[in-house]
Short mmCIF file of C-alpha atoms in Angstrom, two decimals:
data_model
loop_
_atom_site.label_atom_id
_atom_site.label_comp_id
_atom_site.label_asym_id
_atom_site.label_seq_id
_atom_site.Cartn_x
_atom_site.Cartn_y
_atom_site.Cartn_z
CA MET U 1 -5.43 -136.03 -1.57
CA CYS U 2 -8.95 -136.81 -1.13
CA VAL U 3 -11.90 -137.07 -3.65
CA CYS U 4 -15.23 -135.88 -2.19
CA LEU U 5 -18.25 -137.33 -4.00
CA CYS U 6 -21.35 -135.61 -3.06
CA VAL U 7 -24.99 -135.90 -3.53
CA HIS U 8 -27.35 -132.98 -2.89
CA ALA U 9 -30.20 -133.74 -1.52
CA CYS U 10 -32.13 -130.87 -0.57
CA VAL U 11 -32.19 -128.59 -3.57
CA LEU U 12 -35.69 -129.17 -5.69
CA LEU U 13 -34.91 -130.61 -9.19
CA VAL U 14 -38.17 -130.36 -11.28
CA SER U 15 -38.55 -131.84 -15.10
CA LYS U 16 -38.62 -129.08 -18.10
CA VAL U 17 -41.20 -130.85 -19.37
CA GLY U 18 -44.66 -128.84 -18.89
CA VAL U 19 -42.98 -126.88 -16.09
CA SER U 20 -41.58 -123.41 -16.18
CA CYS U 21 -37.53 -122.97 -15.76
CA THR U 22 -38.22 -119.22 -15.41
CA GLY U 23 -35.87 -117.65 -13.09
CA LYS U 24 -34.17 -120.86 -12.09
CA PHE U 25 -30.72 -122.57 -13.09
CA SER U 26 -31.55 -125.21 -16.25
CA CYS U 27 -29.27 -128.00 -16.48
CA SER U 28 -28.07 -128.00 -20.26
CA THR U 29 -27.49 -131.34 -20.57
CA SER U 30 -30.37 -132.31 -18.97
CA THR U 31 -33.97 -131.90 -18.43
CA LEU U 32 -33.32 -130.57 -14.84
CA CYS U 33 -33.74 -127.10 -13.38
CA PHE U 34 -33.68 -126.08 -9.67
CA ALA U 35 -33.21 -122.72 -7.96
CA ARG U 36 -30.38 -120.26 -8.35
CA SER U 37 -29.39 -120.57 -4.97
CA ALA U 38 -28.32 -123.95 -5.70
CA GLN U 39 -25.43 -122.38 -8.32
CA CYS U 40 -21.95 -122.23 -7.14
CA ASP U 41 -23.17 -123.83 -3.35
CA GLY U 42 -19.89 -126.36 -3.30
CA VAL U 43 -22.11 -129.33 -4.67
CA SER U 44 -22.81 -130.11 -8.09
CA ASP U 45 -26.55 -130.75 -9.09
CA CYS U 46 -26.18 -130.83 -12.93
CA ALA U 47 -24.62 -134.32 -13.92
CA ASP U 48 -21.80 -132.57 -15.52
CA GLY U 49 -21.25 -130.37 -12.71
CA GLU U 50 -22.13 -127.10 -14.41
CA ASP U 51 -23.73 -125.40 -11.99
CA GLU U 52 -20.29 -125.27 -10.16
CA LEU U 53 -18.54 -123.50 -12.87
CA GLN U 54 -18.77 -119.78 -13.85
CA CYS U 55 -18.41 -118.81 -9.95
CA VAL U 56 -15.64 -116.36 -10.08
CA ARG U 57 -15.21 -113.44 -12.69
CA LEU U 58 -13.43 -110.58 -13.23
CA SER U 59 -15.28 -107.57 -13.73
CA GLY U 60 -15.05 -103.84 -14.68
CA ARG U 61 -12.58 -101.52 -16.05
CA SER U 62 -10.08 -102.49 -13.29
CA SER U 63 -10.64 -106.50 -12.65
CA VAL U 64 -12.29 -106.38 -9.72
CA LEU U 65 -12.79 -109.89 -7.92
CA GLN U 66 -16.49 -111.00 -8.26
CA ILE U 67 -17.63 -114.35 -6.84
CA ASN U 68 -21.18 -116.05 -7.54
CA SER U 69 -22.50 -117.57 -4.20
CA ARG U 70 -25.60 -119.19 -4.39
CA GLY U 71 -26.60 -117.31 -7.46
CA VAL U 72 -25.71 -114.03 -6.58
CA TRP U 73 -22.41 -111.99 -7.58
CA GLY U 74 -20.94 -110.17 -5.23
CA THR U 75 -17.39 -107.99 -5.48
CA VAL U 76 -14.78 -109.17 -2.98
CA CYS U 77 -14.10 -106.59 -0.06
CA SER U 78 -10.31 -106.54 1.14
CA THR U 79 -11.20 -106.93 4.46
CA ASN U 80 -9.33 -109.94 5.91
CA TRP U 81 -8.56 -111.04 2.18
CA ASP U 82 -5.67 -113.66 2.22
CA HIS U 83 -3.19 -113.47 -0.92
CA LYS U 84 -3.42 -117.19 -1.31
CA LEU U 85 -6.84 -117.17 -2.47
CA GLY U 86 -5.82 -115.50 -5.53
CA TYR U 87 -4.39 -118.37 -6.93
CA SER U 88 -7.23 -120.17 -6.32
CA ALA U 89 -9.30 -117.68 -8.05
CA CYS U 90 -7.05 -117.77 -11.12
CA LYS U 91 -7.57 -121.58 -11.23
CA GLN U 92 -10.98 -121.28 -11.05
CA LEU U 93 -11.05 -118.94 -13.97
CA GLY U 94 -8.99 -121.32 -16.07
CA TYR U 95 -5.69 -119.92 -15.50
CA SER U 96 -2.27 -121.74 -14.63
CA SER U 97 -0.96 -118.79 -12.92
CA TYR U 98 -0.94 -115.80 -10.34
CA ILE U 99 0.46 -112.65 -10.26
CA SER U 100 -1.00 -110.59 -7.74
CA SER U 101 -4.25 -109.01 -5.83
CA ARG U 102 -4.50 -105.76 -4.44
CA SER U 103 -6.98 -103.42 -3.04
CA LEU U 104 -8.81 -100.92 -4.60
CA PRO U 105 -10.87 -98.29 -2.99
CA LEU U 106 -14.58 -98.66 -3.59
CA SER U 107 -15.69 -95.56 -5.08
CA SER U 108 -12.79 -96.04 -7.29
CA VAL U 109 -15.11 -98.97 -8.61
CA GLU U 110 -18.12 -98.78 -11.13
CA SER U 111 -21.44 -98.19 -9.21
CA ALA U 112 -22.80 -101.71 -10.72
CA PHE U 113 -20.02 -103.24 -8.57
CA GLN U 114 -20.61 -101.54 -5.45
CA ALA U 115 -24.20 -103.27 -4.64
CA ASN U 116 -23.35 -106.67 -3.51
CA LEU U 117 -19.88 -107.04 -1.43
CA VAL U 118 -18.71 -109.81 -0.25
CA SER U 119 -16.06 -111.63 2.26
CA VAL U 120 -14.74 -114.98 1.74
CA ASN U 121 -15.16 -117.88 4.64
CA LEU U 122 -12.35 -120.56 4.84
CA SER U 123 -12.87 -123.85 6.52
CA HIS U 124 -9.61 -125.01 5.72
CA PRO U 125 -7.45 -121.88 6.12
CA ASP U 126 -4.16 -123.53 5.66
CA ARG U 127 -5.43 -125.27 1.99
CA GLN U 128 -6.46 -121.66 0.54
CA GLN U 129 -4.48 -122.71 -2.58
CA THR U 130 -6.76 -126.31 -3.19
CA VAL U 131 -9.76 -125.05 -2.35
CA LYS U 132 -12.72 -123.98 -4.67
CA ILE U 133 -14.11 -120.49 -3.52
CA HIS U 134 -17.63 -120.15 -3.27
CA ASN U 135 -18.68 -119.88 0.70
CA THR U 136 -18.99 -115.90 1.09
CA THR U 137 -20.88 -113.64 3.41
CA PHE U 138 -22.76 -110.76 2.21
CA LEU U 139 -21.50 -107.41 3.63
CA SER U 140 -23.46 -103.89 3.57
CA LYS U 141 -20.69 -101.02 2.34
CA THR U 142 -20.14 -99.87 6.36
CA GLN U 143 -19.25 -103.72 7.07
CA CYS U 144 -16.24 -103.53 4.84
CA SER U 145 -14.09 -101.59 7.30
CA SER U 146 -11.08 -101.55 4.59
CA GLU U 147 -13.51 -99.61 2.31
CA SER U 148 -11.80 -101.27 -0.86
CA VAL U 149 -12.16 -104.42 -2.78
CA ILE U 150 -9.82 -106.85 -4.34
CA VAL U 151 -8.37 -106.37 -7.88
CA LEU U 152 -6.82 -109.65 -9.07
CA LYS U 153 -4.02 -110.18 -12.05
CA CYS U 154 -3.94 -113.78 -13.27
CA LEU U 155 -1.56 -113.43 -16.35
CA ASP U 156 1.04 -110.74 -17.46
CA CYS U 157 -0.65 -110.03 -20.86
CA GLY U 158 -1.48 -107.20 -23.28
CA SER U 159 2.08 -105.76 -23.76
CA ARG U 160 4.42 -105.53 -26.70
CA PRO U 161 7.82 -105.20 -25.16
CA MET U 162 9.93 -105.85 -28.38
CA PHE U 163 7.88 -103.36 -30.47
CA ARG U 164 9.20 -99.77 -30.98
CA SER U 165 7.68 -97.50 -32.62
CA ARG U 166 -7.07 -110.52 -43.71
CA ILE U 167 -6.20 -107.06 -44.08
CA VAL U 168 -7.29 -104.82 -46.97
CA GLY U 169 -5.67 -101.66 -47.46
CA GLY U 170 -3.45 -102.03 -44.39
CA ASN U 171 0.28 -102.04 -43.58
CA VAL U 172 2.87 -104.78 -43.58
CA SER U 173 3.44 -105.55 -39.66
CA LYS U 174 6.23 -105.27 -37.67
CA PRO U 175 7.83 -108.18 -35.84
CA GLY U 176 6.61 -107.63 -32.28
CA GLN U 177 3.60 -105.53 -33.06
CA PHE U 178 1.00 -108.03 -32.67
CA PRO U 179 2.75 -110.88 -30.45
CA TRP U 180 -0.44 -112.45 -29.65
CA GLN U 181 -1.21 -113.19 -33.03
CA ALA U 182 -1.17 -116.98 -34.13
CA SER U 183 -1.21 -118.88 -37.26
CA LEU U 184 -3.37 -121.71 -37.71
CA HIS U 185 -2.29 -124.44 -40.05
CA TYR U 186 -4.33 -127.00 -41.57
CA GLN U 187 -2.16 -129.86 -43.43
CA ASN U 188 0.71 -127.54 -43.20
CA ARG U 189 -1.26 -124.64 -44.89
CA HIS U 190 -2.11 -121.37 -43.17
CA LEU U 191 -5.95 -121.43 -42.79
CA CYS U 192 -7.32 -118.87 -40.07
CA GLY U 193 -6.00 -116.71 -37.56
CA GLY U 194 -5.78 -117.00 -33.75
CA SER U 195 -5.07 -114.95 -30.65
CA ILE U 196 -2.90 -116.21 -27.80
CA ILE U 197 -4.85 -115.88 -24.41
CA THR U 198 -2.52 -118.14 -22.17
CA PRO U 199 0.51 -120.30 -22.40
CA ARG U 200 -1.83 -123.13 -23.37
CA TRP U 201 -4.72 -121.48 -24.88
CA ILE U 202 -5.63 -119.96 -28.40
CA VAL U 203 -8.85 -118.29 -29.13
CA THR U 204 -10.15 -118.64 -32.68
CA ALA U 205 -13.41 -118.69 -34.80
CA ALA U 206 -15.59 -121.93 -34.41
CA HIS U 207 -15.86 -121.73 -38.46
CA CYS U 208 -12.17 -122.19 -38.72
CA VAL U 209 -12.13 -125.98 -37.14
CA TYR U 210 -16.17 -126.97 -37.62
CA GLY U 211 -15.78 -130.33 -39.35
CA PHE U 212 -12.18 -130.57 -38.81
CA ALA U 213 -11.94 -130.95 -35.00
CA THR U 214 -11.56 -134.51 -34.16
CA ASN U 215 -8.03 -134.83 -36.21
CA THR U 216 -5.88 -132.58 -34.41
CA MET U 217 -3.06 -134.48 -35.73
CA LEU U 218 -3.63 -132.51 -39.04
CA TRP U 219 -3.20 -129.32 -36.95
CA ALA U 220 -0.10 -126.95 -36.00
CA VAL U 221 -0.01 -123.17 -34.15
CA GLN U 222 2.73 -121.05 -35.24
CA VAL U 223 3.49 -117.97 -33.13
CA GLY U 224 5.97 -115.58 -33.62
CA LEU U 225 6.13 -114.55 -37.31
CA THR U 226 5.72 -111.78 -39.60
CA ASP U 227 6.10 -113.88 -43.26
CA GLN U 228 4.60 -117.24 -44.26
CA PRO U 229 5.86 -119.91 -45.09
CA ILE U 230 7.35 -120.55 -41.66
CA ASN U 231 10.91 -120.95 -41.19
CA GLY U 232 12.15 -121.36 -37.56
CA VAL U 233 9.33 -120.10 -35.73
CA LEU U 234 7.75 -121.43 -32.88
CA SER U 235 5.43 -124.44 -33.57
CA ARG U 236 2.88 -125.99 -31.48
CA SER U 237 0.72 -129.29 -32.12
CA LEU U 238 -2.95 -129.73 -30.78
CA GLU U 239 -4.12 -131.44 -27.87
CA LYS U 240 -7.76 -130.49 -27.95
CA ILE U 241 -10.03 -128.37 -30.02
CA VAL U 242 -13.39 -126.80 -28.24
CA TYR U 243 -15.50 -124.91 -30.25
CA HIS U 244 -19.46 -123.64 -28.76
CA ALA U 245 -21.88 -126.22 -28.56
CA ARG U 246 -24.67 -124.12 -30.33
CA TYR U 247 -22.50 -123.26 -33.44
CA GLN U 248 -23.90 -124.18 -36.54
CA PRO U 249 -22.32 -123.82 -40.00
CA LYS U 250 -25.27 -121.91 -41.65
CA GLY U 251 -25.55 -119.80 -38.47
CA LEU U 252 -23.61 -116.45 -37.63
CA ASN U 253 -23.68 -116.77 -33.58
CA TYR U 254 -21.56 -118.46 -31.57
CA ASP U 255 -18.58 -118.23 -33.75
CA ILE U 256 -15.92 -119.23 -31.05
CA ALA U 257 -13.26 -121.99 -30.48
CA LEU U 258 -10.31 -122.70 -28.56
CA LEU U 259 -7.58 -124.50 -29.35
CA LYS U 260 -5.57 -126.11 -26.41
CA LEU U 261 -1.65 -126.80 -26.96
CA THR U 262 0.15 -130.01 -26.45
CA GLU U 263 3.03 -127.74 -24.71
CA PRO U 264 2.86 -124.14 -23.02
CA LEU U 265 4.35 -121.21 -25.28
CA THR U 266 7.85 -119.28 -23.57
CA PHE U 267 6.92 -115.84 -24.04
CA ASN U 268 9.71 -113.68 -25.30
CA GLY U 269 8.64 -110.43 -26.70
CA LEU U 270 7.85 -111.73 -29.87
CA VAL U 271 5.54 -114.27 -28.46
CA GLU U 272 3.05 -112.52 -25.88
CA PRO U 273 -0.51 -113.09 -24.61
CA ILE U 274 -3.31 -110.53 -25.45
CA CYS U 275 -5.81 -110.06 -22.47
CA LEU U 276 -9.10 -110.88 -22.42
CA PRO U 277 -11.71 -108.37 -21.46
CA ASN U 278 -13.68 -108.18 -18.22
CA TYR U 279 -17.10 -108.62 -17.43
CA GLY U 280 -19.15 -105.35 -18.39
CA GLU U 281 -16.34 -104.15 -20.06
CA ARG U 282 -17.19 -102.49 -23.49
CA PHE U 283 -15.42 -101.09 -26.52
CA GLU U 284 -17.51 -97.94 -27.55
CA GLU U 285 -18.56 -96.75 -30.79
CA GLY U 286 -15.46 -94.76 -32.19
CA LYS U 287 -12.88 -97.10 -30.61
CA MET U 288 -9.54 -96.99 -32.81
CA CYS U 289 -8.71 -101.10 -32.70
CA TRP U 290 -6.40 -103.00 -34.77
CA ILE U 291 -6.93 -106.40 -37.01
CA SER U 292 -4.12 -108.28 -38.44
CA GLY U 293 -3.80 -111.62 -40.27
CA TRP U 294 -2.31 -113.32 -43.45
CA GLY U 295 -5.61 -112.69 -45.20
CA ALA U 296 -5.91 -111.71 -48.99
CA THR U 297 -5.22 -108.18 -49.80
CA VAL U 298 -8.06 -108.39 -52.34
CA ASP U 299 -11.23 -109.78 -52.22
CA GLY U 300 -11.00 -113.64 -53.80
CA GLY U 301 -7.21 -113.30 -53.66
CA GLU U 302 -4.84 -115.41 -52.32
CA THR U 303 -3.52 -115.35 -48.52
CA SER U 304 -0.57 -112.96 -48.31
CA VAL U 305 3.03 -113.97 -47.46
CA SER U 306 3.15 -110.87 -45.08
CA MET U 307 1.05 -110.23 -41.87
CA HIS U 308 -0.91 -107.33 -42.74
CA SER U 309 -2.76 -104.68 -40.18
CA ALA U 310 -5.00 -102.15 -40.47
CA GLN U 311 -6.51 -99.65 -37.60
CA VAL U 312 -10.60 -99.58 -37.80
CA PRO U 313 -13.13 -98.14 -35.72
CA VAL U 314 -15.82 -99.65 -33.77
CA LEU U 315 -18.92 -99.52 -35.26
CA SER U 316 -22.48 -99.37 -33.68
CA SER U 317 -25.14 -102.21 -33.70
CA ARG U 318 -27.47 -99.65 -34.71
CA ASP U 319 -25.12 -98.30 -37.86
CA CYS U 320 -24.13 -102.14 -38.95
CA SER U 321 -28.08 -103.39 -38.91
CA GLY U 322 -29.19 -100.27 -40.88
CA PRO U 323 -30.70 -100.23 -44.42
CA GLY U 324 -28.31 -101.31 -47.08
CA VAL U 325 -25.83 -102.84 -44.52
CA TYR U 326 -26.63 -106.12 -42.58
CA GLN U 327 -30.37 -105.03 -41.91
CA GLY U 328 -30.91 -106.59 -38.50
CA ALA U 329 -28.45 -109.78 -38.98
CA ILE U 330 -26.64 -107.95 -35.98
CA SER U 331 -26.93 -110.05 -32.58
CA PRO U 332 -25.20 -109.57 -29.05
CA TRP U 333 -22.38 -112.16 -29.97
CA MET U 334 -21.00 -109.69 -32.50
CA VAL U 335 -19.49 -106.20 -32.65
CA CYS U 336 -19.08 -104.33 -35.90
CA ALA U 337 -15.82 -102.50 -36.73
CA GLY U 338 -14.68 -100.67 -40.09
CA TYR U 339 -15.40 -98.30 -42.39
CA LEU U 340 -18.94 -98.29 -44.23
CA GLU U 341 -17.28 -96.35 -46.97
CA GLY U 342 -15.02 -99.30 -47.42
CA GLY U 343 -11.41 -99.79 -47.84
CA LYS U 344 -9.99 -101.55 -45.00
CA ASP U 345 -11.42 -104.84 -43.89
CA SER U 346 -10.28 -108.28 -42.72
CA CYS U 347 -10.60 -110.57 -45.67
CA GLN U 348 -10.44 -114.23 -46.30
CA GLY U 349 -7.80 -116.11 -44.38
CA ASP U 350 -7.90 -113.30 -41.44
CA SER U 351 -11.11 -115.42 -39.80
CA GLY U 352 -10.20 -115.83 -36.09
CA GLY U 353 -7.53 -113.59 -35.92
CA PRO U 354 -7.79 -110.59 -33.61
CA LEU U 355 -9.72 -107.51 -33.13
CA ALA U 356 -7.29 -105.90 -30.55
CA CYS U 357 -7.97 -102.94 -28.67
CA GLU U 358 -5.52 -100.88 -26.34
CA GLU U 359 -7.02 -99.45 -22.76
CA SER U 360 -4.82 -97.72 -20.56
CA SER U 361 -1.45 -99.04 -22.32
CA VAL U 362 -3.02 -102.57 -22.15
CA TRP U 363 -3.93 -104.44 -25.23
CA LYS U 364 -7.71 -106.42 -24.93
CA LEU U 365 -9.09 -108.86 -27.32
CA ALA U 366 -12.31 -107.43 -28.35
CA GLY U 367 -13.18 -109.41 -31.10
CA ALA U 368 -12.41 -112.68 -33.35
CA THR U 369 -13.07 -112.29 -37.05
CA SER U 370 -15.93 -114.18 -37.90
CA TRP U 371 -18.03 -112.83 -41.10
CA GLY U 372 -18.69 -110.28 -43.69
CA TYR U 373 -19.90 -109.94 -47.18
CA GLY U 374 -16.56 -109.36 -49.72
CA CYS U 375 -13.67 -107.60 -48.19
CA ALA U 376 -13.36 -103.87 -47.90
CA GLY U 377 -16.34 -103.04 -49.67
CA ARG U 378 -19.29 -99.94 -49.02
CA ASN U 379 -21.69 -101.03 -46.12
CA ASN U 380 -20.09 -104.05 -45.83
CA PRO U 381 -17.87 -103.63 -42.82
CA ALA U 382 -16.46 -107.12 -40.90
CA MET U 383 -18.18 -108.50 -38.07
CA TYR U 384 -16.66 -109.91 -35.18
CA THR U 385 -17.49 -112.59 -32.22
CA LEU U 386 -17.58 -110.19 -29.19
CA ILE U 387 -15.32 -111.74 -26.87
CA SER U 388 -16.63 -110.03 -23.93
CA HIS U 389 -20.17 -112.03 -24.45
CA ALA U 390 -18.18 -114.90 -24.91
CA LEU U 391 -16.59 -114.79 -21.54
CA THR U 392 -18.52 -117.31 -19.65
CA TRP U 393 -17.71 -120.00 -21.91
CA ILE U 394 -14.02 -119.50 -22.69
CA HIS U 395 -13.24 -119.37 -18.68
CA GLN U 396 -16.02 -122.49 -18.52
CA GLN U 397 -14.02 -124.32 -21.00
CA MET U 398 -10.29 -123.41 -19.67
CA GLU U 399 -11.60 -124.31 -16.10
CA VAL U 400 -13.02 -128.03 -17.21
CA ASN U 401 -10.13 -128.63 -19.69
CA SER U 402 -7.70 -127.41 -16.99
CA THR U 403 -5.10 -130.21 -16.14
CA VAL U 404 -4.31 -129.01 -12.58
CA GLY U 405 -6.63 -130.86 -10.21
CA THR U 406 -9.05 -132.22 -12.82
CA VAL U 407 -9.57 -135.67 -14.63
CA TYR U 408 -11.66 -134.83 -17.62
CA TRP U 409 -13.40 -136.91 -20.32
CA CYS U 410 -14.81 -135.81 -23.72
CA THR U 411 -16.60 -136.46 -26.50
CA GLU U 412 -16.77 -134.07 -29.17
CA GLU U 413 -19.19 -131.20 -27.49
CA LEU U 414 -19.64 -132.90 -23.79
CA CYS U 415 -17.41 -133.03 -20.94
CA TRP U 416 -17.35 -134.81 -17.77
CA TRP U 417 -15.00 -134.35 -15.11
CA GLN U 418 -14.22 -135.30 -11.45
CA THR U 419 -12.72 -132.42 -9.38
CA VAL U 420 -10.23 -133.28 -6.52
CA LEU U 421 -10.21 -129.69 -5.15
CA GLN U 422 -11.87 -129.53 -1.74
CA TYR U 423 -14.62 -126.53 -1.37
CA CYS U 424 -14.09 -123.96 1.29
#
């Protein structure tokens, strides 16, 4: 194993003081910015290496693989693709697993992902599983001889194999109906909900953990249950709590957090992960989705003993921002779901839990329960953190805090790491 320490001497760095960074990549932890062509070029220019993160993403309804090379995103052509590269791409997304990669006709991909095609260049073809993908060559459509692109699958997720047949106005949930649902316990009491996205990671809301993130010993995550209090269900302690650095308790944006478990979960039908959405994937107005949790069944009431669930439609930002509703309080970080007439809603204790939507028999995490006025009242639908808007942050945290190939050390909000992966 070798550790490469590199200094990039060629990129032009400028101070933000008195100089515009418009059109450039800006390091969030320093006063430096530089040309976007230095992003994802295999050399760390920011002190914390953030310019070499977010270099891989899955896009569109089919999960096509895209690579950011020198600041430009390109869809990977399947010509000369090596399946061993799939493992490396999944690791860069923060996953510890790799399921498969396959080709998909270019004509089946959304037009937005057909514009730039790339092939991956390997300087170390015998070490595909230990490299970080960044070195690519841009191709025209005619140069992609296979006329197809790569679809990547890192994790089996979004299924309910054991299901056969804060929620106000909802129904009691059955075992296996929402196997990704987690119960976050603080000092042995249910506090919030969460969603399983990998064997080690839970998504929840930042407001659930803000001010309580430093002492992980007081927290536990319970999964595979439908009734509280817990008896014989799977419990995990926490290794790490990470919430968005821009979250403020009096604000409404950036209400997203990740919990890393000390030990991985075993998926068994009653415990399963939900899929994250892909870049560019939208849940259209009117789409019927599900909310679930142990929240109060009436506004101001106690949390529920049984998990409840309800089906709610996705609402447009226009409707939720209108007069008499939230009047302009909606931001790109939020998605609104529920009924303007009231009746079904999330409530106290449901915070952080899932807004789950089914697409082509695959369940995806559209939102994390964030805020609202009261419970199930007229013109007060619930607001959820829009997961597709938080994808970059989620994958970055998973990659930074991966235990595979990385040594990391952190303060409350900032992490520094030294990667021991080679670059191709």
